[in-house]
Amino acid sequence: MARPTRRGRAARIKARTDAPILYKPTLNRNVGPVNLLSEEGIEKIHAAVLHIVENIGVEFRDASALEDWRKAGARVDGERVRIGRDLFMALIGYIPDGYKFHARNPERSVDVGGANSIFANCYGAPFVYDLDGIRRPSQLADSQNFLRLAQMSPAMHVAGVLPVEPQDIPVPERHLDLVSSALTLSDKPIMGSVTSEIAARDTLDMLRIVFGEEHLEQNVVVTALLNCNSPLVWDETMLQSLRVYAAANQPALLTPFLLAGASGPASPLGGVAQLLAEALAGMAYAQMIRRGCPMVLGVALMGVSMKTGAPMLGTAEPGLMNLLVGQMARFYGVPWRSCTMWSGSKMADLQAGYDSANAMWPVLLGGCNYIMHSAGFLEGSLGVSYAKWVQDSHQLEGFYRFFEGIRSEDLEPLLGDIAEVGPGGHFLGTDHTRENPFVVNTLQNNDSYEQWLEDGAKSAELVGAEEARRMLAAYAPPPLPEETAAALNEFTQSRRQLYRA
Amino acid sequence: MARPTRRGRAARIKARTDAPILYKPTLNRNVGPVNLLSEEGIEKIHAAVLHIVENIGVEFRDASALEDWRKAGARVDGERVRIGRDLFMALIGYIPDGYKFHARNPERSVDVGGANSIFANCYGAPFVYDLDGIRRPSQLADSQNFLRLAQMSPAMHVAGVLPVEPQDIPVPERHLDLVSSALTLSDKPIMGSVTSEIAARDTLDMLRIVFGEEHLEQNVVVTALLNCNSPLVWDETMLQSLRVYAAANQPALLTPFLLAGASGPASPLGGVAQLLAEALAGMAYAQMIRRGCPMVLGVALMGVSMKTGAPMLGTAEPGLMNLLVGQMARFYGVPWRSCTMWSGSKMADLQAGYDSANAMWPVLLGGCNYIMHSAGFLEGSLGVSYAKWVQDSHQLEGFYRFFEGIRSEDLEPLLGDIAEVGPGGHFLGTDHTRENPFVVNTLQNNDSYEQWLEDGAKSAELVGAEEARRMLAAYAPPPLPEETAAALNEFTQSRRQLYRA
């Protein structure tokens, strides 16, 4: 077989540089979902969920939410809310089974729910591993870079809003920079700020500038990420943001942060029952704010090492729990969200590769609709590596292809090829081979050892960093009407002055 | 949460060193298999398989095999054998749907077929990446080291025979060293040599010394690996070995080596039809040698980059093809074998981690029974890295746990725990948490960044190499009766003299 030549490689790199980006639409899965539970198993978990919301209860640490629950007929003792099963199931029943998630460029809009999956950017890391692999606190320039990379990555459907935490910007102003960056550096769907009620309101105001008031009123143009303090606590900050988004008919990923063995039981069935109760209680509350507002059942799931107390990522039991959550989300008829491509490693190394892939497979097999942190995480989720971000984003295209499944093919011409090639021949020159190239990951090195040595004996980490540099140098912002850009700018300027006053 | 301390780490390492090895029995899968084909899809591929064997034919480049086929009623033109569907299906029908694979230590015997999966050692690499990561030609000492590591790895079910090619030993003698090493350094099931008819016969003679003549006659004590030269050629060397093993009622993994786009069509359906025809034709032939002899449908599947001609490992389409092969193997009622944990990378790096995991998931999801190359491969399959071997073998335990699936659990005490812990509490101290630790990979680093720095900022590659050193230093050979060892030694000495004469 022909070995690659230097000229071949140079040509490949040039092709990569010059080729237009072929954006992937929403992934419509044709493999899975894998269901582990029998009807009886589903009923058992459902009964546990009802037991938790009805008898144990969930804390809503927010006066307004408690008042809402009281009015709706739930039993409220202090901050503990116990929700009768009829009320609970009635509220859950209002949640749509999916939604169209609008981008400011309609060609980048995606679908959430059902057999659809979308990949979303990483979120919230306080540290970056920079282009030289050096770890340092994240800055706004990094957040913006990861938004640029998301814009350029064919299978990264959602640009996000807070890929990393910009520690050089004062907290009250961060959302202004982040939301305006997301809206200008990318034309893909974005996420919303949840730092505070004000941040949520400002996010919606900026979205109104870009999408128009009416479009926002009628469509989903943002999705927020809200964490439950497991076990069983929804805090005031999260609930305030939830009310803002729900009132505007914009969804949130309501996400218990379940460290199995610490913030929940070290039991696949018990842990899942708890997180479902937590997430669904939040989703139910949102229906009291605005009936029929889309909401997403969230999961952030890790194991905890009983030997060290450290969270473990990409391991077996949280993988199984993802399959359970997926099946239960289908039972409740709601879309669901999970986390992936993360690792406890402090380098983009072998462990990071295993952990990331081992986190993604169960999430996709479980039929996850909204896949967060699809690129970049190291160090649990405390760091984002440029090199790994870019390598991960290329992995997404492979996952995308696998989960598209098998296309129907006419076997007759292929049998003709097999007959014609005959025993001992080869298929490199057949029309079918030329017309049906398999997915190629341009960052995956399959060269000979000698060729690889000659090209500098580069690790995948170095290859990823080089590609990140290339992409950032090649980045071109998507078009945005000048008056929109000006209005956004005016808005952020005036708010910034207000918050500094 | 408590961070790990140096004392904790030292204690963990000591525990790892001193703990007895808890060998995993055969994995009985409770997740999957994932079926992609409808009844109609199965029939379509089956029809293509029949078309290939009946009308295109398979070459058997061996006079004896051609004579056998002629006598059986196949149409033989030169070396091309065309097998009528009735004869073909009748022969396939004799193949058992599984077998018990005996180890010399009965506690290490495993089951092949059905919902069972076993992990087998790597095979045949001409190069090693040694304990310092240096690439060099493999030697017998390396082959023996990988047999030792296999013996010590809880989830590595099959020790193998030729983990790497010992280039310091003359070819006619290699099998003597390899088979006797496999039989003495490990008490797990071993594989057979297929270098030549003589090598196959010697393998069986050595097995007779260890297992006894009668035990071998009545049980499967070895499995050989035989490659088909795709497209559509079974060569003389392979067929000679096949006859030796089949005559002794010992199975082989009959394995087309399918580079989709080169040695087969770049089509999931077409490529699978071809490889099924190839493997099944070989399996059918074995039934003419000994009716009812167990045989395994083999698959070695890679994509080929249409841009460079290089094989691509761990990519999407070969993954999908594994699912198809699994479904068709179940249709034909035969066990099947595939390849995994391989990568085109030349380092145990991020790419190696992705590729290895991405190769394993579809193989297990497809319900593969006999999983080859479960640890160590780099550089396509040309090199085996000590560091990666050990890291991969730890990954196997995670895969094992995932595919065991969900255990039934009594949720009532867990709901009691959730009630008792209550909102905002933690589960670190509950009985359930203490008694039900999740799978922990002791080589997976989940420490804090600071702790990791303090411990030397080690990559997973370095951690793997260190663990390989530790294991090899701690290795103790399994007991073997002195007279058996002496008889083996006498046999290999006398044969060696014979072949040198």
mmCIF file of N, CA and C in Angstrom, chain A residues 327-413:
data_model
loop_
_atom_site.group_PDB
_atom_site.id
_atom_site.type_symbol
_atom_site.label_atom_id
_atom_site.label_comp_id
_atom_site.label_asym_id
_atom_site.label_seq_id
_atom_site.Cartn_x
_atom_site.Cartn_y
_atom_site.Cartn_z
ATOM 1 N N GLN A 327 -33.039 5.986 29.919
ATOM 2 C CA GLN A 327 -34.279 5.212 29.818
ATOM 3 C C GLN A 327 -35.400 5.868 30.635
ATOM 4 N N MET A 328 -35.039 6.393 31.796
ATOM 5 C CA MET A 328 -36.057 7.051 32.626
ATOM 6 C C MET A 328 -36.506 8.378 31.994
ATOM 7 N N ALA A 329 -35.589 9.086 31.363
ATOM 8 C CA ALA A 329 -35.979 10.339 30.691
ATOM 9 C C ALA A 329 -37.007 10.027 29.600
ATOM 10 N N ARG A 330 -36.797 8.924 28.886
ATOM 11 C CA ARG A 330 -37.780 8.539 27.861
ATOM 12 C C ARG A 330 -39.106 8.164 28.517
ATOM 13 N N PHE A 331 -39.033 7.521 29.681
ATOM 14 C CA PHE A 331 -40.259 7.184 30.417
ATOM 15 C C PHE A 331 -41.032 8.458 30.792
ATOM 16 N N TYR A 332 -40.315 9.478 31.251
ATOM 17 C CA TYR A 332 -40.981 10.726 31.647
ATOM 18 C C TYR A 332 -41.283 11.628 30.447
ATOM 19 N N GLY A 333 -40.741 11.263 29.302
ATOM 20 C CA GLY A 333 -41.020 12.044 28.092
ATOM 21 C C GLY A 333 -40.344 13.403 28.068
ATOM 22 N N VAL A 334 -39.124 13.464 28.630
ATOM 23 C CA VAL A 334 -38.397 14.737 28.639
ATOM 24 C C VAL A 334 -37.008 14.537 28.018
ATOM 25 N N PRO A 335 -36.447 15.600 27.402
ATOM 26 C CA PRO A 335 -35.071 15.491 26.909
ATOM 27 C C PRO A 335 -34.095 15.451 28.080
ATOM 28 N N TRP A 336 -32.910 14.902 27.832
ATOM 29 C CA TRP A 336 -31.935 14.851 28.924
ATOM 30 C C TRP A 336 -30.549 15.235 28.454
ATOM 31 N N ARG A 337 -29.772 15.642 29.421
ATOM 32 C CA ARG A 337 -28.434 16.181 29.203
ATOM 33 C C ARG A 337 -27.437 15.426 30.071
ATOM 34 N N SER A 338 -26.231 15.201 29.553
ATOM 35 C CA SER A 338 -25.183 14.623 30.387
ATOM 36 C C SER A 338 -23.832 15.280 30.094
ATOM 37 N N CYS A 339 -22.807 14.773 30.738
ATOM 38 C CA CYS A 339 -21.446 15.304 30.619
ATOM 39 C C CYS A 339 -20.556 14.243 29.993
ATOM 40 N N THR A 340 -19.501 14.680 29.319
ATOM 41 C CA THR A 340 -18.632 13.699 28.696
ATOM 42 C C THR A 340 -17.251 14.258 28.414
ATOM 43 N N MET A 341 -16.404 13.469 27.772
ATOM 44 C CA MET A 341 -15.066 13.857 27.315
ATOM 45 C C MET A 341 -14.250 14.489 28.442
ATOM 46 N N TRP A 342 -14.469 14.035 29.656
ATOM 47 C CA TRP A 342 -13.697 14.572 30.764
ATOM 48 C C TRP A 342 -12.767 13.514 31.319
ATOM 49 N N SER A 343 -11.809 13.986 32.086
ATOM 50 C CA SER A 343 -10.801 13.102 32.652
ATOM 51 C C SER A 343 -10.220 13.745 33.898
ATOM 52 N N GLY A 344 -9.796 12.894 34.821
ATOM 53 C CA GLY A 344 -9.094 13.404 36.003
ATOM 54 C C GLY A 344 -7.631 13.695 35.718
ATOM 55 N N SER A 345 -7.181 13.387 34.510
ATOM 56 C CA SER A 345 -5.763 13.555 34.184
ATOM 57 C C SER A 345 -5.372 15.031 34.178
ATOM 58 N N LYS A 346 -4.107 15.263 34.398
ATOM 59 C CA LYS A 346 -3.560 16.630 34.386
ATOM 60 C C LYS A 346 -2.734 16.875 33.130
ATOM 61 N N MET A 347 -2.865 15.967 32.171
ATOM 62 C CA MET A 347 -2.203 16.109 30.871
ATOM 63 C C MET A 347 -3.153 15.547 29.823
ATOM 64 N N ALA A 348 -2.992 15.982 28.591
ATOM 65 C CA ALA A 348 -3.741 15.356 27.496
ATOM 66 C C ALA A 348 -2.992 14.087 27.097
ATOM 67 N N ASP A 349 -3.070 13.079 27.972
ATOM 68 C CA ASP A 349 -2.275 11.865 27.808
ATOM 69 C C ASP A 349 -3.167 10.651 27.569
ATOM 70 N N LEU A 350 -2.548 9.473 27.658
ATOM 71 C CA LEU A 350 -3.271 8.215 27.449
ATOM 72 C C LEU A 350 -4.517 8.120 28.325
ATOM 73 N N GLN A 351 -4.362 8.450 29.599
ATOM 74 C CA GLN A 351 -5.518 8.398 30.500
ATOM 75 C C GLN A 351 -6.624 9.333 30.030
ATOM 76 N N ALA A 352 -6.237 10.516 29.601
ATOM 77 C CA ALA A 352 -7.238 11.489 29.140
ATOM 78 C C ALA A 352 -8.010 10.934 27.944
ATOM 79 N N GLY A 353 -7.315 10.206 27.074
ATOM 80 C CA GLY A 353 -7.979 9.601 25.920
ATOM 81 C C GLY A 353 -8.962 8.525 26.324
ATOM 82 N N TYR A 354 -8.498 7.576 27.150
ATOM 83 C CA TYR A 354 -9.406 6.535 27.650
ATOM 84 C C TYR A 354 -10.629 7.157 28.333
ATOM 85 N N ASP A 355 -10.351 8.037 29.308
ATOM 86 C CA ASP A 355 -11.431 8.566 30.143
ATOM 87 C C ASP A 355 -12.468 9.285 29.293
ATOM 88 N N SER A 356 -11.980 10.071 28.332
ATOM 89 C CA SER A 356 -12.890 10.860 27.512
ATOM 90 C C SER A 356 -13.788 9.948 26.682
ATOM 91 N N ALA A 357 -13.169 8.996 26.007
ATOM 92 C CA ALA A 357 -13.962 8.073 25.189
ATOM 93 C C ALA A 357 -14.897 7.242 26.058
ATOM 94 N N ASN A 358 -14.379 6.753 27.172
ATOM 95 C CA ASN A 358 -15.211 5.921 28.049
ATOM 96 C C ASN A 358 -16.357 6.711 28.667
ATOM 97 N N ALA A 359 -16.224 8.016 28.739
ATOM 98 C CA ALA A 359 -17.334 8.850 29.211
ATOM 99 C C ALA A 359 -18.351 9.058 28.085
ATOM 100 N N MET A 360 -17.879 9.177 26.859
ATOM 101 C CA MET A 360 -18.793 9.486 25.753
ATOM 102 C C MET A 360 -19.661 8.296 25.336
ATOM 103 N N TRP A 361 -19.065 7.116 25.262
ATOM 104 C CA TRP A 361 -19.837 5.975 24.741
ATOM 105 C C TRP A 361 -21.147 5.729 25.495
ATOM 106 N N PRO A 362 -21.125 5.624 26.820
ATOM 107 C CA PRO A 362 -22.393 5.367 27.505
ATOM 108 C C PRO A 362 -23.397 6.511 27.342
ATOM 109 N N VAL A 363 -22.888 7.729 27.247
ATOM 110 C CA VAL A 363 -23.781 8.881 27.104
ATOM 111 C C VAL A 363 -24.533 8.794 25.768
ATOM 112 N N LEU A 364 -23.816 8.466 24.711
ATOM 113 C CA LEU A 364 -24.472 8.324 23.415
ATOM 114 C C LEU A 364 -25.319 7.054 23.354
ATOM 115 N N LEU A 365 -24.834 5.986 23.940
ATOM 116 C CA LEU A 365 -25.621 4.747 23.950
ATOM 117 C C LEU A 365 -26.906 4.928 24.739
ATOM 118 N N GLY A 366 -26.860 5.779 25.758
ATOM 119 C CA GLY A 366 -28.045 6.075 26.548
ATOM 120 C C GLY A 366 -29.001 7.023 25.837
ATOM 121 N N GLY A 367 -28.612 7.482 24.652
ATOM 122 C CA GLY A 367 -29.506 8.338 23.879
ATOM 123 C C GLY A 367 -29.566 9.761 24.398
ATOM 124 N N CYS A 368 -28.450 10.251 24.905
ATOM 125 C CA CYS A 368 -28.451 11.595 25.479
ATOM 126 C C CYS A 368 -28.723 12.641 24.397
ATOM 127 N N ASN A 369 -29.540 13.626 24.753
ATOM 128 C CA ASN A 369 -29.949 14.635 23.784
ATOM 129 C C ASN A 369 -29.029 15.844 23.745
ATOM 130 N N TYR A 370 -28.519 16.219 24.907
ATOM 131 C CA TYR A 370 -27.765 17.469 25.013
ATOM 132 C C TYR A 370 -26.474 17.121 25.738
ATOM 133 N N ILE A 371 -25.398 17.016 24.966
ATOM 134 C CA ILE A 371 -24.152 16.463 25.494
ATOM 135 C C ILE A 371 -23.175 17.593 25.794
ATOM 136 N N MET A 372 -23.016 17.861 27.081
ATOM 137 C CA MET A 372 -22.183 18.984 27.533
ATOM 138 C C MET A 372 -20.728 18.575 27.655
ATOM 139 N N HIS A 373 -19.872 19.582 27.650
ATOM 140 C CA HIS A 373 -18.443 19.398 27.873
ATOM 141 C C HIS A 373 -17.859 18.456 26.819
ATOM 142 N N SER A 374 -18.278 18.653 25.579
ATOM 143 C CA SER A 374 -17.887 17.716 24.520
ATOM 144 C C SER A 374 -16.430 17.844 24.111
ATOM 145 N N ALA A 375 -15.724 18.809 24.666
ATOM 146 C CA ALA A 375 -14.308 18.925 24.317
ATOM 147 C C ALA A 375 -13.545 19.662 25.410
ATOM 148 N N GLY A 376 -12.354 19.170 25.687
ATOM 149 C CA GLY A 376 -11.355 19.958 26.391
ATOM 150 C C GLY A 376 -11.043 19.658 27.835
ATOM 151 N N PHE A 377 -12.000 19.074 28.583
ATOM 152 C CA PHE A 377 -11.793 18.972 30.037
ATOM 153 C C PHE A 377 -10.622 18.068 30.431
ATOM 154 N N LEU A 378 -9.852 18.581 31.366
ATOM 155 C CA LEU A 378 -8.875 17.804 32.118
ATOM 156 C C LEU A 378 -9.144 18.074 33.599
ATOM 157 N N GLU A 379 -8.384 17.401 34.452
ATOM 158 C CA GLU A 379 -8.361 17.723 35.888
ATOM 159 C C GLU A 379 -9.775 17.709 36.473
ATOM 160 N N GLY A 380 -10.502 16.650 36.214
ATOM 161 C CA GLY A 380 -11.887 16.580 36.669
ATOM 162 C C GLY A 380 -12.694 17.430 35.727
ATOM 163 N N SER A 381 -12.949 18.634 36.097
ATOM 164 C CA SER A 381 -13.496 19.586 35.143
ATOM 165 C C SER A 381 -12.944 20.975 35.462
ATOM 166 N N LEU A 382 -11.809 20.974 36.125
ATOM 167 C CA LEU A 382 -11.228 22.241 36.569
ATOM 168 C C LEU A 382 -10.391 22.907 35.485
ATOM 169 N N GLY A 383 -9.960 22.136 34.497
ATOM 170 C CA GLY A 383 -9.080 22.707 33.484
ATOM 171 C C GLY A 383 -9.547 22.362 32.080
ATOM 172 N N VAL A 384 -9.272 23.256 31.144
ATOM 173 C CA VAL A 384 -9.523 22.976 29.730
ATOM 174 C C VAL A 384 -8.205 23.142 28.981
ATOM 175 N N SER A 385 -7.849 22.098 28.250
ATOM 176 C CA SER A 385 -6.618 22.105 27.464
ATOM 177 C C SER A 385 -6.945 22.463 26.021
ATOM 178 N N TYR A 386 -6.212 23.434 25.480
ATOM 179 C CA TYR A 386 -6.399 23.769 24.061
ATOM 180 C C TYR A 386 -6.162 22.545 23.178
ATOM 181 N N ALA A 387 -5.058 21.829 23.489
ATOM 182 C CA ALA A 387 -4.700 20.672 22.665
ATOM 183 C C ALA A 387 -5.794 19.616 22.721
ATOM 184 N N LYS A 388 -6.254 19.345 23.923
ATOM 185 C CA LYS A 388 -7.278 18.310 24.058
ATOM 186 C C LYS A 388 -8.605 18.787 23.473
ATOM 187 N N TRP A 389 -8.906 20.068 23.623
ATOM 188 C CA TRP A 389 -10.160 20.584 23.058
ATOM 189 C C TRP A 389 -10.231 20.248 21.564
ATOM 190 N N VAL A 390 -9.142 20.554 20.878
ATOM 191 C CA VAL A 390 -9.149 20.358 19.429
ATOM 192 C C VAL A 390 -9.161 18.869 19.075
ATOM 193 N N GLN A 391 -8.386 18.077 19.793
ATOM 194 C CA GLN A 391 -8.417 16.629 19.542
ATOM 195 C C GLN A 391 -9.814 16.065 19.855
ATOM 196 N N ASP A 392 -10.395 16.468 20.967
ATOM 197 C CA ASP A 392 -11.741 15.992 21.319
ATOM 198 C C ASP A 392 -12.746 16.361 20.241
ATOM 199 N N SER A 393 -12.654 17.580 19.746
ATOM 200 C CA SER A 393 -13.649 18.023 18.762
ATOM 201 C C SER A 393 -13.555 17.169 17.493
ATOM 202 N N HIS A 394 -12.362 16.699 17.172
ATOM 203 C CA HIS A 394 -12.224 15.775 16.038
ATOM 204 C C HIS A 394 -12.809 14.408 16.367
ATOM 205 N N GLN A 395 -12.674 13.999 17.621
ATOM 206 C CA GLN A 395 -13.304 12.740 18.033
ATOM 207 C C GLN A 395 -14.823 12.799 17.838
ATOM 208 N N LEU A 396 -15.404 13.965 18.057
ATOM 209 C CA LEU A 396 -16.863 14.094 17.933
ATOM 210 C C LEU A 396 -17.338 13.651 16.556
ATOM 211 N N GLU A 397 -16.533 13.950 15.538
ATOM 212 C CA GLU A 397 -16.953 13.574 14.187
ATOM 213 C C GLU A 397 -16.991 12.057 14.012
ATOM 214 N N GLY A 398 -16.084 11.360 14.693
ATOM 215 C CA GLY A 398 -16.108 9.897 14.657
ATOM 216 C C GLY A 398 -17.335 9.352 15.383
ATOM 217 N N PHE A 399 -17.609 9.911 16.559
ATOM 218 C CA PHE A 399 -18.813 9.480 17.287
ATOM 219 C C PHE A 399 -20.060 9.756 16.456
ATOM 220 N N TYR A 400 -20.064 10.921 15.847
ATOM 221 C CA TYR A 400 -21.205 11.314 15.011
ATOM 222 C C TYR A 400 -21.441 10.255 13.938
ATOM 223 N N ARG A 401 -20.357 9.870 13.247
ATOM 224 C CA ARG A 401 -20.491 8.886 12.164
ATOM 225 C C ARG A 401 -20.981 7.541 12.689
ATOM 226 N N PHE A 402 -20.407 7.107 13.824
ATOM 227 C CA PHE A 402 -20.823 5.804 14.357
ATOM 228 C C PHE A 402 -22.316 5.811 14.663
ATOM 229 N N PHE A 403 -22.774 6.845 15.330
ATOM 230 C CA PHE A 403 -24.158 6.841 15.782
ATOM 231 C C PHE A 403 -25.161 7.185 14.676
ATOM 232 N N GLU A 404 -24.656 7.604 13.531
ATOM 233 C CA GLU A 404 -25.541 7.669 12.362
ATOM 234 C C GLU A 404 -25.962 6.268 11.934
ATOM 235 N N GLY A 405 -25.118 5.298 12.248
ATOM 236 C CA GLY A 405 -25.462 3.905 11.941
ATOM 237 C C GLY A 405 -25.166 3.520 10.507
ATOM 238 N N ILE A 406 -25.789 2.432 10.110
ATOM 239 C CA ILE A 406 -25.535 1.833 8.805
ATOM 240 C C ILE A 406 -26.490 2.422 7.775
ATOM 241 N N ARG A 407 -25.910 2.852 6.664
ATOM 242 C CA ARG A 407 -26.767 3.322 5.584
ATOM 243 C C ARG A 407 -27.158 2.138 4.708
ATOM 244 N N SER A 408 -28.329 2.219 4.155
ATOM 245 C CA SER A 408 -28.747 1.159 3.238
ATOM 246 C C SER A 408 -27.847 1.203 2.009
ATOM 247 N N GLU A 409 -27.481 0.054 1.524
ATOM 248 C CA GLU A 409 -26.607 -0.001 0.363
ATOM 249 C C GLU A 409 -27.113 -1.069 -0.584
ATOM 250 N N ASP A 410 -26.930 -0.808 -1.860
ATOM 251 C CA ASP A 410 -27.238 -1.816 -2.860
ATOM 252 C C ASP A 410 -26.026 -2.736 -2.949
ATOM 253 N N LEU A 411 -26.221 -3.998 -2.577
ATOM 254 C CA LEU A 411 -25.073 -4.909 -2.530
ATOM 255 C C LEU A 411 -24.670 -5.425 -3.903
ATOM 256 N N GLU A 412 -25.559 -5.304 -4.882
ATOM 257 C CA GLU A 412 -25.251 -5.943 -6.163
ATOM 258 C C GLU A 412 -23.971 -5.423 -6.823
ATOM 259 N N PRO A 413 -23.809 -4.090 -6.948
ATOM 260 C CA PRO A 413 -22.558 -3.633 -7.560
ATOM 261 C C PRO A 413 -21.329 -4.025 -6.730
#
